[in-house]
Coordinates of C-alpha atoms in Angstrom, one line a residue:
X1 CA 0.0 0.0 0.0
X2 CA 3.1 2.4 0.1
X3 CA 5.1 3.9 2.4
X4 CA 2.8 4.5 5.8
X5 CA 2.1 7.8 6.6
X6 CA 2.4 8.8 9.9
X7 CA -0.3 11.5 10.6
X8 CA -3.9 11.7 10.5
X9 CA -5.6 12.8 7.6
X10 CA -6.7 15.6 10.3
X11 CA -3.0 16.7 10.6
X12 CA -2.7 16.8 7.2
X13 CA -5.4 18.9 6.8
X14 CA -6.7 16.5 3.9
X15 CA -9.9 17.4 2.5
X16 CA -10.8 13.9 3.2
X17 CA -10.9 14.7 6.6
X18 CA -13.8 16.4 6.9
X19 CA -17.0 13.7 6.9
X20 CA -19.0 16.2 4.4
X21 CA -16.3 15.6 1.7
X22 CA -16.2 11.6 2.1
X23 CA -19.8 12.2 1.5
X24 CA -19.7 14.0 -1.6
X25 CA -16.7 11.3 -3.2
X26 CA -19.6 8.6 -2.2
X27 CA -22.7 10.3 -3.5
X28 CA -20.9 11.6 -7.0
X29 CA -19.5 10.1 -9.6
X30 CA -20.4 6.5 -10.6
X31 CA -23.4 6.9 -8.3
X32 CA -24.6 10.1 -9.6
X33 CA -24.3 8.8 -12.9
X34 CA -26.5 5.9 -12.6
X35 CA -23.1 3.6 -13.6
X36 CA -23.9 2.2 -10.0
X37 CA -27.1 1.9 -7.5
X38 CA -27.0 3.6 -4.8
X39 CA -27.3 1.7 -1.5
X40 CA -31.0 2.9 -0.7
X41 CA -32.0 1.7 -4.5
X42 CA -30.1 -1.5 -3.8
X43 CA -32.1 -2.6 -0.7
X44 CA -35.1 -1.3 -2.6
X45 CA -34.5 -3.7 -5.3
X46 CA -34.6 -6.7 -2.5
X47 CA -37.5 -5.5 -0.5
X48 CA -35.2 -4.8 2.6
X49 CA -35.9 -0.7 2.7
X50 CA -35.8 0.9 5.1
X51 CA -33.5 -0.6 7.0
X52 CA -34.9 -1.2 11.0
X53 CA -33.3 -2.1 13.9
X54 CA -34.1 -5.3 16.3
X55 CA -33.4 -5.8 19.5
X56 CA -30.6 -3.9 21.3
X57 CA -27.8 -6.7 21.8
X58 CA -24.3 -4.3 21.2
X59 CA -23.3 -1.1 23.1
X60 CA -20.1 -0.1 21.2
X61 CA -18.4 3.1 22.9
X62 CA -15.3 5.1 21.0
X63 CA -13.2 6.2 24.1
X64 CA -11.1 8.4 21.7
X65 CA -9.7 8.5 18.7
X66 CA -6.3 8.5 20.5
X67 CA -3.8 6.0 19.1
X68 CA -0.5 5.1 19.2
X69 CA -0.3 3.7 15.3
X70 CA -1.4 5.5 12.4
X71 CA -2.8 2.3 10.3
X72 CA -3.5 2.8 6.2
X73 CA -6.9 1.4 6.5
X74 CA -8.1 3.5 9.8
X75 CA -12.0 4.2 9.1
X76 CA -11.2 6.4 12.7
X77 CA -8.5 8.6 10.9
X78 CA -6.7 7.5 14.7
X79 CA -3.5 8.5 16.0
X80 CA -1.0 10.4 18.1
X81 CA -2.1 13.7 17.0
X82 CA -5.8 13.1 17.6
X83 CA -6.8 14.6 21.0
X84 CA -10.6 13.4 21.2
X85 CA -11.2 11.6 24.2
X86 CA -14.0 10.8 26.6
X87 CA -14.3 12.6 29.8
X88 CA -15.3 10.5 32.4
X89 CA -18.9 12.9 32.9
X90 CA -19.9 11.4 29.4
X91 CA -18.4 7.6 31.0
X92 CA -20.7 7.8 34.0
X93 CA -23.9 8.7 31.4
X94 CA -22.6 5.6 29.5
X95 CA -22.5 3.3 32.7
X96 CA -26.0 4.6 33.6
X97 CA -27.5 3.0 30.6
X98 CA -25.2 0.0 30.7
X99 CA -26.7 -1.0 34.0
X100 CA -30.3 0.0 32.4
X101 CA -30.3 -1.2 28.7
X102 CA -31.1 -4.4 27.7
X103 CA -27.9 -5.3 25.8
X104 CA -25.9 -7.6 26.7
X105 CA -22.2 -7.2 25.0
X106 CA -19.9 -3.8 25.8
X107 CA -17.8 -3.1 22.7
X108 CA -14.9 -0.8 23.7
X109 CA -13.2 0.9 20.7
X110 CA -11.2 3.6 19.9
X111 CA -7.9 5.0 18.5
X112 CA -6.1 2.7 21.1
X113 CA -8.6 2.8 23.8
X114 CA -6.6 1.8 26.5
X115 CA -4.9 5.4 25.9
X116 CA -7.4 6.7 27.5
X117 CA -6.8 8.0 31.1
X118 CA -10.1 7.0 32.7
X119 CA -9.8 3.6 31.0
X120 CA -9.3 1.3 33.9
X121 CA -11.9 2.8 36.0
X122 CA -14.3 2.6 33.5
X123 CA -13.9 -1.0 32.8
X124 CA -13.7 -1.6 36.5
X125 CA -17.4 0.1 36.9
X126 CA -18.7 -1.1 33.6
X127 CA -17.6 -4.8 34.5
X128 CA -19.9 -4.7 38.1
X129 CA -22.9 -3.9 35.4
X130 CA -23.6 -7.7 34.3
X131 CA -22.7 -7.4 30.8
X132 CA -22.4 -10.9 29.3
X133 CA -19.4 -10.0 26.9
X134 CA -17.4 -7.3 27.6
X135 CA -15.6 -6.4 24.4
X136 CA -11.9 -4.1 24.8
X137 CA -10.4 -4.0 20.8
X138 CA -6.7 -3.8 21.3
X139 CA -4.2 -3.0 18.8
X140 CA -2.0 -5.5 20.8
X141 CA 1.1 -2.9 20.2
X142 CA -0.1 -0.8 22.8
X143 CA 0.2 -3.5 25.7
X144 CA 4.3 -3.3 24.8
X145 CA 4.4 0.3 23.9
X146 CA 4.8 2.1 27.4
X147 CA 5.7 0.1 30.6
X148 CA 2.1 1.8 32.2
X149 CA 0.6 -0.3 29.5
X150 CA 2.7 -4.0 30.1
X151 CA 0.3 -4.7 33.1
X152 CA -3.3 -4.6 30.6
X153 CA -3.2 -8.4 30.2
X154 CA -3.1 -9.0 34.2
X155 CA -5.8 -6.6 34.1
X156 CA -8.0 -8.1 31.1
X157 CA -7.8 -11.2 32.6
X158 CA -9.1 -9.9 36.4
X159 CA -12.0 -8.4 34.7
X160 CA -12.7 -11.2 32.3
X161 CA -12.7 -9.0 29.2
X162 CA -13.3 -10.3 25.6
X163 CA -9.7 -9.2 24.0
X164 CA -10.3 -8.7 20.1
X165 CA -7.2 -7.8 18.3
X166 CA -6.1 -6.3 15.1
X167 CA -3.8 -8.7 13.1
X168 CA -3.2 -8.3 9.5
X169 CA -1.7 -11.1 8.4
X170 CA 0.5 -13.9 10.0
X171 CA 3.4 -12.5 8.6
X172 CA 5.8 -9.4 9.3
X173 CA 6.2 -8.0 6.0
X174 CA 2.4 -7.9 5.1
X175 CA 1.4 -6.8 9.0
X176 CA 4.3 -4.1 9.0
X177 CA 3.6 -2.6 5.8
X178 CA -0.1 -1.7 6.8
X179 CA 0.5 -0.8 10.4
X180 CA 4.6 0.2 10.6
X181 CA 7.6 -1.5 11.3
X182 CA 7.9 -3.2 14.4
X183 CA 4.3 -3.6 14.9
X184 CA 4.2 -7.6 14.0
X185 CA 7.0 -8.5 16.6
X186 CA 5.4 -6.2 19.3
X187 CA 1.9 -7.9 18.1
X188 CA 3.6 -11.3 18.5
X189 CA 4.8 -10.6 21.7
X190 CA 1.5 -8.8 23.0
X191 CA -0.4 -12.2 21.5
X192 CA 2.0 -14.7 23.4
X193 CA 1.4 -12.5 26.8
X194 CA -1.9 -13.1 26.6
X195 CA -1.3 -16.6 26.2
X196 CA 0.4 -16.9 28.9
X197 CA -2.2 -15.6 31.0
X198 CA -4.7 -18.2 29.7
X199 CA -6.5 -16.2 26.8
X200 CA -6.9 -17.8 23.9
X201 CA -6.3 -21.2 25.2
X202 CA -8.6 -23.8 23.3
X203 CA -10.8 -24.7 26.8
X204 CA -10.4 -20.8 28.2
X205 CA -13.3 -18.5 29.1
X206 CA -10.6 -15.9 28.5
X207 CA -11.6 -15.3 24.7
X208 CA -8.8 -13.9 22.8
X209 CA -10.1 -13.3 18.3
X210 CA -8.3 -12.1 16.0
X211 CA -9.3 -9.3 13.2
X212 CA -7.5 -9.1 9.5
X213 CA -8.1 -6.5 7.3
X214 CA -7.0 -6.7 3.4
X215 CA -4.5 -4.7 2.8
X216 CA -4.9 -3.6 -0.4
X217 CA -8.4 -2.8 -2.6
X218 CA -9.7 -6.1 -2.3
X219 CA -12.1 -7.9 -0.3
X220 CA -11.5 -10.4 2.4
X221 CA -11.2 -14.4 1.4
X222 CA -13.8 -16.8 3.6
X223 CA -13.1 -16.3 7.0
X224 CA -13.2 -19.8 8.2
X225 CA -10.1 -20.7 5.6
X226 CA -8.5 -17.6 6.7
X227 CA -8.8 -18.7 10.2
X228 CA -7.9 -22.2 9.4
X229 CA -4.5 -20.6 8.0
X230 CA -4.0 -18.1 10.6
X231 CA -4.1 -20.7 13.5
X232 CA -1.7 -23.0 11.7
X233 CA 0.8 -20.5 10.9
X234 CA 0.4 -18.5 14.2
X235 CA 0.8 -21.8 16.1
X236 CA 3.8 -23.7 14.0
X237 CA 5.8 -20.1 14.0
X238 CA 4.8 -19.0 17.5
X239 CA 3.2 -21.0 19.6
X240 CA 0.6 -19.1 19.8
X241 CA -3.2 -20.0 19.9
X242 CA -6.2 -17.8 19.5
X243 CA -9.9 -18.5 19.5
X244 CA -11.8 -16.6 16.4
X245 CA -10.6 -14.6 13.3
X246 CA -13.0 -11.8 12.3
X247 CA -12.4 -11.2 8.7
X248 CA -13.7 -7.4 8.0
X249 CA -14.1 -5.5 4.7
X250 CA -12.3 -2.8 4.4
X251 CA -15.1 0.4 4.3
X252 CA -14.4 3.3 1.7
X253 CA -14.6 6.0 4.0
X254 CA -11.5 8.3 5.6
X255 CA -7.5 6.7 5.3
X256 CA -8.3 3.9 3.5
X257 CA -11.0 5.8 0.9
X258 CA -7.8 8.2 0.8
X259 CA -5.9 5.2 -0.3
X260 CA -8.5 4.5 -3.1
X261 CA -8.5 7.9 -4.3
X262 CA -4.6 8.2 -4.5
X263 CA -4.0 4.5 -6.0
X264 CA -6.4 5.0 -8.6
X265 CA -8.5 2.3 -7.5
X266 CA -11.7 3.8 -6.2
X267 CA -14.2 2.8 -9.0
X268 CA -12.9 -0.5 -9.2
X269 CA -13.1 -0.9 -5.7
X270 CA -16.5 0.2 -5.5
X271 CA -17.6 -2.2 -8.0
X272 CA -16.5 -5.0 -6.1
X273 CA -18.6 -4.1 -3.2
X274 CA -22.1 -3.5 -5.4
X275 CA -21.5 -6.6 -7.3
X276 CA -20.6 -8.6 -4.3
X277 CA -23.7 -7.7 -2.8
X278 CA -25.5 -9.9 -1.0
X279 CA -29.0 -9.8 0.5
X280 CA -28.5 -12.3 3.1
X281 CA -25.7 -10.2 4.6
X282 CA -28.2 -7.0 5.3
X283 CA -30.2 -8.9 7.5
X284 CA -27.4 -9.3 10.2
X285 CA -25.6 -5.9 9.7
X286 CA -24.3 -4.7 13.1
X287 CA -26.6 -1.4 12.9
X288 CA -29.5 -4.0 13.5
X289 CA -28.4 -4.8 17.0
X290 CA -26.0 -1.9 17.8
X291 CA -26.1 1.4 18.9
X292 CA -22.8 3.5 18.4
X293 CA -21.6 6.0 20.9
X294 CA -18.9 8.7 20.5
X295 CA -16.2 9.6 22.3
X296 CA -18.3 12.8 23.3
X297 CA -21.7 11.2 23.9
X298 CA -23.6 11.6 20.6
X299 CA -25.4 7.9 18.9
X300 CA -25.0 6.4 15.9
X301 CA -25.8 3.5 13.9
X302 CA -22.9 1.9 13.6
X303 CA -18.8 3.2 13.9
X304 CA -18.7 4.3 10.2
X305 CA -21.8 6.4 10.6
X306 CA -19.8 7.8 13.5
X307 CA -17.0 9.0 11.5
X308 CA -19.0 10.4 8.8
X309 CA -20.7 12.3 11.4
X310 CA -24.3 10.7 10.3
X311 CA -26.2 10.6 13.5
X312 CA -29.0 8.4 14.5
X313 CA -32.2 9.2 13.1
X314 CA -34.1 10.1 15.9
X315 CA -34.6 12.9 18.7
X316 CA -32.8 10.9 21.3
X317 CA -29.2 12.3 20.2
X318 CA -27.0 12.0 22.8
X319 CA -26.1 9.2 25.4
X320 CA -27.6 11.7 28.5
X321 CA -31.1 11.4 26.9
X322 CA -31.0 7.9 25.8
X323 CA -34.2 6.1 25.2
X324 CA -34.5 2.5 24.1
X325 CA -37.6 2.7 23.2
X326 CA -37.9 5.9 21.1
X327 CA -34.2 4.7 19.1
X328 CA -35.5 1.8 18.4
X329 CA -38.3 3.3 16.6
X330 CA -36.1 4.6 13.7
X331 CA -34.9 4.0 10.1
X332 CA -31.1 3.7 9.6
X333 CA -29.2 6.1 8.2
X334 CA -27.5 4.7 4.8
X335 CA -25.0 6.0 2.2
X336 CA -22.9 4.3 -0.2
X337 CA -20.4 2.9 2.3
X338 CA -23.1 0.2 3.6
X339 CA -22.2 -1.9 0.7
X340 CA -18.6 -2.7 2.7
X341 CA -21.0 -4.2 5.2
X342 CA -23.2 -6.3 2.6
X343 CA -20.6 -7.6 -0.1
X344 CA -20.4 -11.5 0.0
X345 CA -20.6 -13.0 3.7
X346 CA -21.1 -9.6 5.0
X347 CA -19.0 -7.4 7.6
X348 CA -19.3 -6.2 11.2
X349 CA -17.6 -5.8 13.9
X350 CA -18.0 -9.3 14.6
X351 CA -16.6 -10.6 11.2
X352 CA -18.7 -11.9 8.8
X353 CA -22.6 -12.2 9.0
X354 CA -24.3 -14.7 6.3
X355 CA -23.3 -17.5 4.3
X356 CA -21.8 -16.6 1.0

């Protein structure tokens, strides 16, 4: 993918950076034109508009977009230089609805968001609320990057959270050259920490999964090969073990729609995603069964919404108002991206959603 950059598009002051722009790339062009269907004419098209939510299952919260890598395919536009982070008024408004909502997973996200100075407390009072699965989605690099941070798996395992990891590829050249150099040995190391402390482990509770993103501007191969391949190579190079690989599309939006614009690859890209469409998939998107919340309170259907600023369509705005039953009585907000999340077995947070 090139040499990695190592600022935000925000630093850069890209045009990309700002969400109306990322809107106008995925609304023009070969959209405009008619060359493509738009998402919304799609769904039309298979009797699945608008798109509704079910029941409440996920609460995913974006701690801040703090981070201590700047990765090519970032949908956050994450790093060093990004400064948005959660107080912890807006943590104690998300821990009153944890212990009132009916979901039962916690998804914590960021940037890196162990980086975030109220991190531990928050896990601490968000793991006395009886969620079932309490999600933290570790980089991996961060738990070798500072010595404040070499304690995290003592402190994942205490609280019995779910660790899921980013991990491009099994390999250091293909990892390093989407993340930086040095990230695959600090991963590796990071990955056999936790094994050591039981996660992963084929009989553990402590669940340790895995993420890959493609690196380049295609879409991911079947997950369970993919996994088959990572625990093989992972295990006879290592001697490491892991329970689940989450293989997740790539979504054109921020760095890595940056990437498609500069490579020359966006069309193509694009294509892909519509004709890998799959109708299946948009029954189990993540929007379905998740509700999004920034790092400074605001909902959103899903993450992506969140960095293109699209906010849930409803009057309950904001995590201090939150209503279950009034956001649950919405239509999802949609643009051309939501094909990332419907191309062949699907995409979410969780990894793939349908049968292909």
């Amino acid at each position: 993918m090139g040499k990695l950059k190592t600022q935000s598009l925000h630093k850069r002051n890209s045009d990309l950076a700002q969400s109306n722009r990322q809107l106008e790339v995925l609304s023009n062009g070969i959209f405009k034109a008619g060359e493509l269907p738009t998402f919304a004419k799609k769904i039309k098209e298979t009797n699945q508009f608008p798109l509704r939510p079910k029941k409440l299952e996920i609460l995913q919260i974006n701690v801040g977009y703090m981070c201590n890598q700047v990765c090519e395919h970032c949908h956050v536009d994450a790093g060093p230089d990004r400064k948005e982070i959660m107080t912890w008024e807006t943590m104690e408004q998300c821990l009153d609805v944890i212990r009132n909502t009916g979901a039962h997973t916690l998804d914590l996200t960021g940037g890196a968001p162990e980086m975030n100075p109220n991190f531990r407390r928050f896990v601490e009072e968000a793991s006395k609320a009886g969620i079932k699965d309490f999600i933290v989605r570790s980089n991996l690099t961060i738990i070798r990057a500072n010595k404040k941070y070499h304690d995290l798996p003592d402190f994942f395992k205490k609280h019995n959270v779910h660790v899921v990891s980013s991990m491009p590829h099994w390999t250091r050249g293909k990892t390093d050259k989407q993340r930086g150099e040095g990230v695959f040995d600090m991963s590796i190391k990071a990955l056999q920490e936790l094994n050591e402390r039981g996660y992963g482990m084929p009989d553990s509770d402590l669940k340790l999964d895995l993420v890959y993103n493609p690196s380049g501007a295609f879409l991911p191969g079947d997950q369970a090969s993919m996994e088959k391949e990572f625990k093989t190579a992972l295990l006879e190079d290592f001697g490491i073990q892991f329970h689940n690989l989450f293989a997740i599309t790539n979504l054109p939006i921020a760095r890595f729609l940056d990437y498609l614009i500069a490579s020359e690859n966006y069309e193509d890209y694009m294509y892909q995603l519509v004709d890998a469409y799959n109708p299946a998939a948009v029954e189990n998107v993540m929007c379905t069964n998740t509700i999004s919340i920034s790092w400074d309170g605001y909902l959103f259907d899903c993450d992506f919404n969140q960095m293109l600023e699209l906010p849930v369509a409803s009057k309950i705005k904001h995590i201090s108002e939150y209503n279950e039953d009034i956001l649950n009585n919405r239509d999802i907000v949609i643009s051309q991206h939501c094909y990332g999340c419907t191309a062949g077995a699907g995409s979410s947070c969780q990894g793939a959603v349908a049968e292909k």
